[in-house]
Coordinates of C-alpha atoms and ligand atoms in Angstrom, one line a residue:
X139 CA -11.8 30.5 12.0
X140 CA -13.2 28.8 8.8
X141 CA -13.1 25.1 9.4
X142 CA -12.9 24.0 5.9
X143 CA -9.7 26.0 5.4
X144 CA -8.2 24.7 8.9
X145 CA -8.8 21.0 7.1
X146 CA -7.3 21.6 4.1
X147 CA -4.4 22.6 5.8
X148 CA -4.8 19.2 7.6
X149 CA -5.1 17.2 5.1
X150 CA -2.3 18.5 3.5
X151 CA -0.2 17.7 6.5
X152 CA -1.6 14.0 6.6
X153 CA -0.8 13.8 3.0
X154 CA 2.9 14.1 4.0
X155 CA 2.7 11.6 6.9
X156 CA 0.9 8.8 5.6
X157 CA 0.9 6.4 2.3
X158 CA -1.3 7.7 -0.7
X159 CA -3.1 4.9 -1.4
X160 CA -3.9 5.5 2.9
X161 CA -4.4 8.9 2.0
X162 CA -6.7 8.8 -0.9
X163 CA -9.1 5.6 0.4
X164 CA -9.6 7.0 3.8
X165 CA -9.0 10.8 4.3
X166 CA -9.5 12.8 1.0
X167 CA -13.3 12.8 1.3
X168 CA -13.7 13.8 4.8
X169 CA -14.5 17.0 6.5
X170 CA -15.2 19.3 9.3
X171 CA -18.9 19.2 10.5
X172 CA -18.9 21.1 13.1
X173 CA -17.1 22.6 16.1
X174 CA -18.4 22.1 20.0
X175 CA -16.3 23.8 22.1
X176 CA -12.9 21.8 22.7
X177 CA -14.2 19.3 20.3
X178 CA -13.9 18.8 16.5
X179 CA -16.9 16.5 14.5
X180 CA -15.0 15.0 11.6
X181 CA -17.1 13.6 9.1
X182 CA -15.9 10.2 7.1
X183 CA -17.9 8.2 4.2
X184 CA -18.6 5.2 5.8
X185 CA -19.1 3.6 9.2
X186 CA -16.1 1.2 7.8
X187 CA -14.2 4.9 7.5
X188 CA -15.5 5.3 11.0
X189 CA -13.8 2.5 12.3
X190 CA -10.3 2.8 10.2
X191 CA -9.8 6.4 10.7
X192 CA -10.5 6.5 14.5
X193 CA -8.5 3.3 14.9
X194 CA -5.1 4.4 12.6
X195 CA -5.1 7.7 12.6
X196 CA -6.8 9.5 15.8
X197 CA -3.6 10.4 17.6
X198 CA -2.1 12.0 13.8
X199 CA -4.7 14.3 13.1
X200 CA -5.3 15.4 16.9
X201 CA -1.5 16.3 16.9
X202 CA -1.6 18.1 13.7
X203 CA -4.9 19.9 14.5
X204 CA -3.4 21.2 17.8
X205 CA -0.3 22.6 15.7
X206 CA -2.7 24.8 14.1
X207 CA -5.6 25.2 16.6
X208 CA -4.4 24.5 20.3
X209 CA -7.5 24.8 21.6
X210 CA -8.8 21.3 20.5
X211 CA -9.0 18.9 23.0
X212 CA -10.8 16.0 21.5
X213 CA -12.1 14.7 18.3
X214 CA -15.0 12.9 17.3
X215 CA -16.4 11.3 14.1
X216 CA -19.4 11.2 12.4
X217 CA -20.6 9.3 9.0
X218 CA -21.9 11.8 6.6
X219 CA -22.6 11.5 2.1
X220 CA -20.9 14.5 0.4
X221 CA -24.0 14.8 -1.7
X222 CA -26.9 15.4 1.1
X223 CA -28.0 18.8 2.3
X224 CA -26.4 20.0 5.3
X225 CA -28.7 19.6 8.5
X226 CA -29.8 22.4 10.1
X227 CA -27.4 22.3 12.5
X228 CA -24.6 22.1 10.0
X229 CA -21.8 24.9 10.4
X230 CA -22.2 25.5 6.9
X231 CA -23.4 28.9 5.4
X232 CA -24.0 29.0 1.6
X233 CA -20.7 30.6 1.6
X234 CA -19.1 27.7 3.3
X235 CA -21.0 24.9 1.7
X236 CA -20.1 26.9 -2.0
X237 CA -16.4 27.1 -1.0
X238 CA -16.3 23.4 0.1
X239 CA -17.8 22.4 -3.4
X240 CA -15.0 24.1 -4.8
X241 CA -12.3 22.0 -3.6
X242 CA -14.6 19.0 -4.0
X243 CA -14.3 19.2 -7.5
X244 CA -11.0 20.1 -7.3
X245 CA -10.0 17.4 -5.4
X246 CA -11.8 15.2 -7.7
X247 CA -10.1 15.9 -10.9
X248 CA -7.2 16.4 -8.6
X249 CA -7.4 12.1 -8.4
X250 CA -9.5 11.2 -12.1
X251 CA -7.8 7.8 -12.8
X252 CA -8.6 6.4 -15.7
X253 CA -9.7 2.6 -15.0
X254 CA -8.3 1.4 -18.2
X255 CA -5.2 2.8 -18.4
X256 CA -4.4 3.4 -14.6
X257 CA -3.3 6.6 -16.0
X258 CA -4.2 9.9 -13.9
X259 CA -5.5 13.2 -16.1
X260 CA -4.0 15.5 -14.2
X261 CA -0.3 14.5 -14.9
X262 CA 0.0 16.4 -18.2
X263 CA 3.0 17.1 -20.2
X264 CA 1.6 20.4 -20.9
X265 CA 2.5 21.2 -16.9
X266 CA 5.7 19.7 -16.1
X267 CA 8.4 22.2 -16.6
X268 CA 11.8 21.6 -18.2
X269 CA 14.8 22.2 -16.7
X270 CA 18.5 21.4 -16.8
X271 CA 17.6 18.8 -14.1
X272 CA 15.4 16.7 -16.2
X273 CA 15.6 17.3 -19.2
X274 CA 17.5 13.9 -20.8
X275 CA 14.5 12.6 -19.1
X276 CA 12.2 14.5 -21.1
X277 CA 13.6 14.7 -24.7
X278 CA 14.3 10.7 -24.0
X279 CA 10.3 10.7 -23.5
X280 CA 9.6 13.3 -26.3
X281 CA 11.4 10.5 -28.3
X282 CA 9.3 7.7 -26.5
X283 CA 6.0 9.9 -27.6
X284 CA 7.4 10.0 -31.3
X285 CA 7.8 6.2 -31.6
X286 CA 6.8 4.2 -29.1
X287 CA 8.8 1.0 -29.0
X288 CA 11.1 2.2 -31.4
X289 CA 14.2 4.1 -30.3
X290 CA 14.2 3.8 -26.2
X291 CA 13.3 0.8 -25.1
X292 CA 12.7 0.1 -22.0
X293 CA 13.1 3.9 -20.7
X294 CA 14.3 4.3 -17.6
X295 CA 13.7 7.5 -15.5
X296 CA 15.6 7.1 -12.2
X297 CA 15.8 9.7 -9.0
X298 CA 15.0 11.0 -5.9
X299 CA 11.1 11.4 -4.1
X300 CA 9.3 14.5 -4.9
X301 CA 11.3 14.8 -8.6
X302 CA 8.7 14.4 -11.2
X303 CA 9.2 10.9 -12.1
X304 CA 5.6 10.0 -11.9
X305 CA 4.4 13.3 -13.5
X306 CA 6.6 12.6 -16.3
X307 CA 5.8 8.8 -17.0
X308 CA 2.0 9.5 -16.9
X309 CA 2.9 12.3 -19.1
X310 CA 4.0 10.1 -21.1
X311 CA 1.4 7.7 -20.9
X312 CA -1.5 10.3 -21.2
X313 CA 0.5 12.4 -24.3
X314 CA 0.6 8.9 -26.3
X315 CA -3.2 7.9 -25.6
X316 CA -4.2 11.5 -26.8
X317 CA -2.3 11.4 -30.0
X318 CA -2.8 8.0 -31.2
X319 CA -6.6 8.2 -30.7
X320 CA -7.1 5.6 -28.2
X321 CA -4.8 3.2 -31.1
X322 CA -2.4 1.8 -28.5
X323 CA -3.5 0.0 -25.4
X324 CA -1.8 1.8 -22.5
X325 CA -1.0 0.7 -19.5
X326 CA 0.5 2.2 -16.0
X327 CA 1.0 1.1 -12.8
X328 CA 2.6 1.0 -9.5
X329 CA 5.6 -2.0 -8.8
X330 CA 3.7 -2.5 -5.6
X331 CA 0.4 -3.3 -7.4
X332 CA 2.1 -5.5 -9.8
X333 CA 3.9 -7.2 -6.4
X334 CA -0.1 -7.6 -5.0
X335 CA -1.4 -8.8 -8.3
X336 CA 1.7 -11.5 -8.9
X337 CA 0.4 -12.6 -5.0
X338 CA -3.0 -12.4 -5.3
X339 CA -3.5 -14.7 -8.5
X340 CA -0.9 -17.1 -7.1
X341 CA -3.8 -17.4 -4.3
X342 CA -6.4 -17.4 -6.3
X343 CA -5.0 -19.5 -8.7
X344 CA -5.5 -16.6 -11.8
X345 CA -1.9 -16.7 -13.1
X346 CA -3.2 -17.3 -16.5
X347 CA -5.2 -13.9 -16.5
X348 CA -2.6 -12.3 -15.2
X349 CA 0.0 -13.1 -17.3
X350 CA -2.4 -12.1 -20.2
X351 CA -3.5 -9.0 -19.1
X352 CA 0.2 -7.4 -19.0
X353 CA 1.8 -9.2 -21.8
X354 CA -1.0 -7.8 -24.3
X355 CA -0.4 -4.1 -24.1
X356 CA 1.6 -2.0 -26.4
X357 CA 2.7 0.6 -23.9
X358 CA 3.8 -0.6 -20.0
X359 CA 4.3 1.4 -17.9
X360 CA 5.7 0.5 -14.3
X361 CA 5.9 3.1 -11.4
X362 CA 9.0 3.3 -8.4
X363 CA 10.3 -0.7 -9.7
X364 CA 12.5 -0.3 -6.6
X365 CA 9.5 -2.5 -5.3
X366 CA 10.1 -5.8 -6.5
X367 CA 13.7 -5.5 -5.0
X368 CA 14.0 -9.1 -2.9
X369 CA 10.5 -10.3 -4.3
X370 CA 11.8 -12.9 -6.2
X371 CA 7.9 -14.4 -7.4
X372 CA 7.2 -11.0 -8.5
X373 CA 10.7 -10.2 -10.3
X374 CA 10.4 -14.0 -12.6
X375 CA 6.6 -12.7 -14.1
X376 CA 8.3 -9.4 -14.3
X377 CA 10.7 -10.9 -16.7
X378 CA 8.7 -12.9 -18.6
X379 CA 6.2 -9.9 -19.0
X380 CA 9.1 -7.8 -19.8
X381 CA 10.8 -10.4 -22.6
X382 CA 6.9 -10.8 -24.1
X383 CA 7.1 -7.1 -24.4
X384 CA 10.3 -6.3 -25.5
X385 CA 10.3 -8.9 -28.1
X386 CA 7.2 -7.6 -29.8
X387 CA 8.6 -3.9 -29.4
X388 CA 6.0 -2.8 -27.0
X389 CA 7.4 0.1 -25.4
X390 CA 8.5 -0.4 -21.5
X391 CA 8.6 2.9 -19.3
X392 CA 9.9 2.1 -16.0
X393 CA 10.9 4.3 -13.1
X394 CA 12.8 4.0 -9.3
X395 CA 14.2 5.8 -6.8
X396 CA 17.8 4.7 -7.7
X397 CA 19.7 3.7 -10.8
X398 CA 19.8 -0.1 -12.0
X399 CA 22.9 -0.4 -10.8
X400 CA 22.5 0.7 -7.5
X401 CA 18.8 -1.4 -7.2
X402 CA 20.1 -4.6 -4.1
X403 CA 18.2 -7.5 -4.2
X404 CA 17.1 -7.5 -8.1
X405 CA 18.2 -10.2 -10.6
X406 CA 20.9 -9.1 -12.6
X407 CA 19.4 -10.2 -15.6
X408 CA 16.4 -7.5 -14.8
X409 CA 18.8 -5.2 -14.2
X410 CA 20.8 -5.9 -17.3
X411 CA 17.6 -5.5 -19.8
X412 CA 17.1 -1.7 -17.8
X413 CA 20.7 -1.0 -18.6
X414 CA 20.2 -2.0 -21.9
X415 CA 17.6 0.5 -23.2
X416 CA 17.7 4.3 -22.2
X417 CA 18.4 5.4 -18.7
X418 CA 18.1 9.1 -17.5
X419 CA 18.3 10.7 -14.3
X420 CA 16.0 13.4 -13.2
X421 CA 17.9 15.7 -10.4
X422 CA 16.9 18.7 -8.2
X423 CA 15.7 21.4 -9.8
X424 CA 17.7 24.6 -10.0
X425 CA 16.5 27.8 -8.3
X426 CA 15.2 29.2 -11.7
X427 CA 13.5 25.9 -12.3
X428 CA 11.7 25.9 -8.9
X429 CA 10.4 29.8 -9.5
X430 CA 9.0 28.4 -13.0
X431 CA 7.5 25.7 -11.2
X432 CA 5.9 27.6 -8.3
X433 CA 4.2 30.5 -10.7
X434 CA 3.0 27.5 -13.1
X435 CA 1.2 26.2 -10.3
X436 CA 0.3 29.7 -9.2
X437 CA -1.5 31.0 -12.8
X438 CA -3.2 27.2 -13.0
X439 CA -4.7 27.9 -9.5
X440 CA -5.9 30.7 -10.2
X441 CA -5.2 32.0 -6.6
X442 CA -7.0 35.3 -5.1
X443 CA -3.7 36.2 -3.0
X444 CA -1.3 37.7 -5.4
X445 CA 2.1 37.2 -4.2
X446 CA 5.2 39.0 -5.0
X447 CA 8.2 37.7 -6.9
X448 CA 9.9 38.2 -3.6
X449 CA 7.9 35.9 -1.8
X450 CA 8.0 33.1 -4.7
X451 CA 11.9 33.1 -4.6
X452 CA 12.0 33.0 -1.2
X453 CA 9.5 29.6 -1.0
X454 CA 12.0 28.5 -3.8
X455 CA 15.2 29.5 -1.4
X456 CA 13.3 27.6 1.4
X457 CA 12.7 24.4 -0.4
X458 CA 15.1 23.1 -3.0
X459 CA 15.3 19.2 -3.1
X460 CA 11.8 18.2 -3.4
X461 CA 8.7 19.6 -5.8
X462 CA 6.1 17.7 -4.0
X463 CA 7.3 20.2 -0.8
X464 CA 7.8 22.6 -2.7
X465 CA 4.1 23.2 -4.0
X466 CA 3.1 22.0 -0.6
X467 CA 4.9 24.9 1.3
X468 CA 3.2 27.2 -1.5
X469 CA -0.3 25.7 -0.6
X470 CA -0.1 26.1 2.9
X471 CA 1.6 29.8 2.9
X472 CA -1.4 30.4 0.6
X473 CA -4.2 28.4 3.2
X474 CA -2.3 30.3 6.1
X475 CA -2.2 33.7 4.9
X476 CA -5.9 33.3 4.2
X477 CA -7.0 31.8 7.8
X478 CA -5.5 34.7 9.4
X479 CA -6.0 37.6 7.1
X480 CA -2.4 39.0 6.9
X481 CA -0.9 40.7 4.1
X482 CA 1.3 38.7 1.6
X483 CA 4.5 41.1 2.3
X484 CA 7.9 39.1 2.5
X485 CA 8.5 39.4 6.2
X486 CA 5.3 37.6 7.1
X487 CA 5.8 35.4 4.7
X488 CA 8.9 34.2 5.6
X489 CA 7.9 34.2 9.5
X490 CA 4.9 31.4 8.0
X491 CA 7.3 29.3 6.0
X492 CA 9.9 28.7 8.6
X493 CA 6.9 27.7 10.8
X494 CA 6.0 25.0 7.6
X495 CA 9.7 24.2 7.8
X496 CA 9.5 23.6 11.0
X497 CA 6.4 21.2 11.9
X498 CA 7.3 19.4 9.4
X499 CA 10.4 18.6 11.1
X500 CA 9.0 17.9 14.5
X501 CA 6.7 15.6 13.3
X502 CA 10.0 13.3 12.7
X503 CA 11.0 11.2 15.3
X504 CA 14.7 9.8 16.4
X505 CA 12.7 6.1 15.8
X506 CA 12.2 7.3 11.8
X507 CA 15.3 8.6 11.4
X508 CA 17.0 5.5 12.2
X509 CA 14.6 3.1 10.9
X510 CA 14.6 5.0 6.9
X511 CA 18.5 5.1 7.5
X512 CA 18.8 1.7 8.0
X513 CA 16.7 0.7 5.3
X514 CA 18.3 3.1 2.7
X515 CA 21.7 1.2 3.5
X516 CA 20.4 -2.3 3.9
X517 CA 21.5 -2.8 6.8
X518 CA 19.1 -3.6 10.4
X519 CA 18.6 -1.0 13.0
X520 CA 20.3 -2.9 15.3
X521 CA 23.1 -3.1 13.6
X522 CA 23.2 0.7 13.2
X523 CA 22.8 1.1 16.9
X524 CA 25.6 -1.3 17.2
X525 CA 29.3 -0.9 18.8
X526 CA 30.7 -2.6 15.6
X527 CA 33.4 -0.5 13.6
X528 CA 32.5 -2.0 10.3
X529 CA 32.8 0.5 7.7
X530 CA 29.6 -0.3 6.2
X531 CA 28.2 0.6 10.0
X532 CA 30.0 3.2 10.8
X533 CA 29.2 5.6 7.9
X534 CA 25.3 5.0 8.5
X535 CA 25.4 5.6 12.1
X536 CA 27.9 8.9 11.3
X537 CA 24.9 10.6 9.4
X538 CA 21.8 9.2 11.6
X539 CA 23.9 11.1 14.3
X540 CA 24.5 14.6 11.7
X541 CA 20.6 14.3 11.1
X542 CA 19.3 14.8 14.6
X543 CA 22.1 17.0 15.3
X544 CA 21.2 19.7 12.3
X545 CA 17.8 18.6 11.6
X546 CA 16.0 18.1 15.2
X547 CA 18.6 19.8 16.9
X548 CA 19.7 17.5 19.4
X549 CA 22.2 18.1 22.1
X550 CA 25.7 15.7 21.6
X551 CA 24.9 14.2 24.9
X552 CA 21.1 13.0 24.1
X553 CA 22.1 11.8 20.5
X554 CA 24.6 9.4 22.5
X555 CA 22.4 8.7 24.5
X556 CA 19.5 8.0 21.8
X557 CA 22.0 6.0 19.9
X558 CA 22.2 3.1 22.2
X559 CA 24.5 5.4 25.1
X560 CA 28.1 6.0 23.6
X561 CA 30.8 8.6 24.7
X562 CA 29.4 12.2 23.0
X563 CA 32.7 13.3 21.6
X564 CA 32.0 10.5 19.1
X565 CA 28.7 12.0 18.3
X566 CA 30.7 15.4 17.9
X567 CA 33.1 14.0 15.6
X568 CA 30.8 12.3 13.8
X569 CA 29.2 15.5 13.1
X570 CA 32.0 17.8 12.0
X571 CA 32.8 14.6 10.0
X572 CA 29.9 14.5 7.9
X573 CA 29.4 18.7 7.2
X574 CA 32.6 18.3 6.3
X575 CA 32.0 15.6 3.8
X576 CA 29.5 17.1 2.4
X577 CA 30.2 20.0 1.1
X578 CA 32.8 18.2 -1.7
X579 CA 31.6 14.6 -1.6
X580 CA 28.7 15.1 -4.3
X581 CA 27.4 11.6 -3.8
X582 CA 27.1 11.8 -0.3
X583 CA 25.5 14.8 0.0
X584 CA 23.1 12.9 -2.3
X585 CA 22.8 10.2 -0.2
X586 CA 21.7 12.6 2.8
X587 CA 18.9 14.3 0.4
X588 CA 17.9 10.7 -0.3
X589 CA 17.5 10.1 3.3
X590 CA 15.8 12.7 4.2
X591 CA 13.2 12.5 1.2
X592 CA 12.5 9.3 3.0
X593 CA 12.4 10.9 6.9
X594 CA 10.1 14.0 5.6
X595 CA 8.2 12.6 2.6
X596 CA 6.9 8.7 3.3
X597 CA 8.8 7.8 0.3
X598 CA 10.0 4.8 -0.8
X599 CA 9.0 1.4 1.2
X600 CA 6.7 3.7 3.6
Ligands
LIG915 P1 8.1 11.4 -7.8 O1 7.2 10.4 -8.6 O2 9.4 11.6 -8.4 O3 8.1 11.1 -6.4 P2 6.0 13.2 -8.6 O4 6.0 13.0 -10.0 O5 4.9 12.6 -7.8 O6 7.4 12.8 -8.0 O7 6.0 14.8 -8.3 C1 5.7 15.4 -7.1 C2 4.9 16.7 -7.4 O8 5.7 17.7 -8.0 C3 3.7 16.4 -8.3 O9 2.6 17.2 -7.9 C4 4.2 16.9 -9.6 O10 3.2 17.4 -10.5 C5 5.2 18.0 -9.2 N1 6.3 18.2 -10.2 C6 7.5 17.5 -10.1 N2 8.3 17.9 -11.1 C7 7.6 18.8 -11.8 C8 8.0 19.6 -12.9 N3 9.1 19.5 -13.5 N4 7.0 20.5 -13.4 C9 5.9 20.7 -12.7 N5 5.5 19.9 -11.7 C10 6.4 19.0 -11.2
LIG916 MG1 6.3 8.7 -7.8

């Protein structure tokens, strides 16, 4: 088997357990070195790699290497440089060492981030497809683009994980830097970095700097503000950077996982300035929109496998509340097809992506499940496990049950047991309760999606 491909497949896995920032600082530049029998040599950039990887992550990438290649009993790692020759007894054929280049650079302008602006190249309007799910988002930001400062301001994009928020804001933020000819000073950024700056220069006594280095911009932008929710420190600057702004019409983008009504813990005057410039939703694509969304990606891959329109609407059927999935089931039917030289014809294809569907599941445990619940409703996990009929308990607990019923497939009997030992015909009617629900309560069936964006994706608050 080709151990670069195997990898990539791993990586994209990891991608989906653990943080980006994780992600990108300790696992995008490593490889396979070689194979010795039951063991894998995995090769990281730096002994200080050395130490994180094998520390954090061993167990992870064992598990996910055995879902692929059972054979592999152990793991070892090894520093290696990207740029040096191979050593003889490298695995790596020219072949190999050629295809590995290949997604080098790929990966490389996959992550080109801009020091100055923050903003990332390869989040380009010219790629992000419209549909009737964002697409008061987008002619809000075509507006933006036309006038920055001037007719939506602040502009806030607001949905669920996987949706396109941050392809669309650094769309935004890369559209207005190439028109206006470097003329505006652009700035984009993640809530969380803004929360570690406010903390850092309040230890290092560099308010001052701070202050000035955000309140002199003419375009900020500010990444998932669901953040600063409950960091009070953080939220004051916030304002004051925001009021500087706003004041000298500087144009504010800002997006979050929810709406500003719905963000706890913020002060309402923040919330009251969001309401007060343009808010949009962006929703789950349609079917049609997923299609356009999956050959896009296809044609600027370039790909070698040539799938059917069959097999596209049936990855768009299999995966319809989350882009970032969405592309990722596409990847790995593509990396999978290719490790084991099958032909792309529907019913193999099919056969792989309910595989993708589900490892990604298993990977979940009961312990996620109730620990994302519980923070999505602001409420503590032992207070979900709880005997207490408060409403604002009870409805939690009702779905953590109808999530490890249809989604790990649980027996009624070990869910009540899992949840803290109750009687299972509670679990049961909890169950029948919420499918019920579902299907006309829009908003709950929302909520759910929400939920499991969280479970499945390492979104929001990680
Ligand atoms: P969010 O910030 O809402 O969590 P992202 O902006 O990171 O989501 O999007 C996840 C992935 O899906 C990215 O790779 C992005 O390029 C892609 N994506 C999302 N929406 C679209 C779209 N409408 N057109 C093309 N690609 C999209
Ligand atoms: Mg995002």
């Amino acid at each position: 088997m080709e151990l670069n491909e195997l990898w990539k497949l791993v990586l994209g896995e990891l991608e989906l357990e653990i943080s980006k920032p994780n992600f990108q600082t300790w696992l995008k530049n490593t490889i396979i070195l070689d194979q010795k029998d039951d063991e894998l040599i995995i090769g990281v950039e730096s002994v200080f790699a050395k130490e994180w990887v094998s520390n954090k992550y061993h167990k992870t990438i064992l598990k996910i290497i055995r879902n692929f290649s059972p054979e592999i009993k152990s793991l070892e790692y090894q520093i290696h440089q990207l740029d040096k020759q191979p050593s003889k007894k490298s695995i790596f054929t020219s072949r190999n060492r050629e295809k590995l280049e290949e997604t080098k650079s790929l990966d490389l302008s996959e992550y080109s981030i801009d020091l100055k602006t923050g903003l990332n190249s390869k989040y380009l309007l010219d790629n992000f497809i419209v549909g009737p799910n964002n697409e008061l988002a987008y002619s809000a930001a075509m507006a933006v683009i036309d006038g920055p400062g001037k007719k939506y301001n602040p502009l806030f994009i607001y949905g669920g994980v996987g949706l396109g928020k941050t392809h669309l804001i650094q769309g935004v933020g890369n559209k207005i830097k190439a028109v206006s000819k470097n003329k505006y000073s652009i700035k984009y950024l993640s809530a969380e970095m803004f929360v570690n700056e406010t903390i850092e220069s309040i230890r290092t006594n560099k308010m001052t700097d701070f202050k000035n280095k955000y309140r002199k911009v003419d375009v900020l932008i500010v990444d998932d503000i669901q953040f600063i929710s409950g960091k009070e420190k953080t939220q004051e600057e916030f304002f004051h950077t925001f009021n500087t702004l706003y004041q000298e019409n500087k144009q504010i983008i800002i997006s979050s996982d929810r709406s500003p009504y719905l963000l706890a813990n913020l002060e309402e005057r923040i919330k009251s300035r969001f309401e007060g410039g343009m808010v949009a939703d962006i929703t789950y694509p349609d079917f049609e929109t997923r299609i356009a969304i999956l050959k896009n990606k296809l044609i600027n891959q370039k790909n070698e496998i040539d799938l059917g329109n069959d097999i596209i609407e049936e990855v768009a059927r299999m995966f319809p509340h989350n882009v970032r999935e969405l592309e990722g089931a596409l990847s790995r039917l593509i990396g999978i097809l290719k490790i084991r030289k099958v032909p792309p014809v529907l019913n193999v294809c099919k056969k792989i992506l309910e595989e993708i569907n589900i490892q990604k599941i298993r990977l979940v445990s009961v312990d996620t499940i109730i620990r994302k619940s519980a923070e999505f409703y602001n409420i503590s996990e032992k207070e979900l496990l709880s005997h207490s009929r408060k409403k604002e308990l009870v409805k939690p607990r009702q779905i953590v049950m109808y999530l490890l019923r249809e989604d790990l497939k649980y027996s009624f009997p070990t869910i009540a047991q899992k949840l803290g030992g109750r009687d299972h015909t509670t679990v049961l009617h909890a169950c029948k309760k919420i499918s019920r629900d579902i299907i006309n309560d829009k908003s709950l069936s929302q909520e759910i999606n929400m939920i499991k964006d969280r479970v499945y994706n390492n979104g929001a608050g990680k």
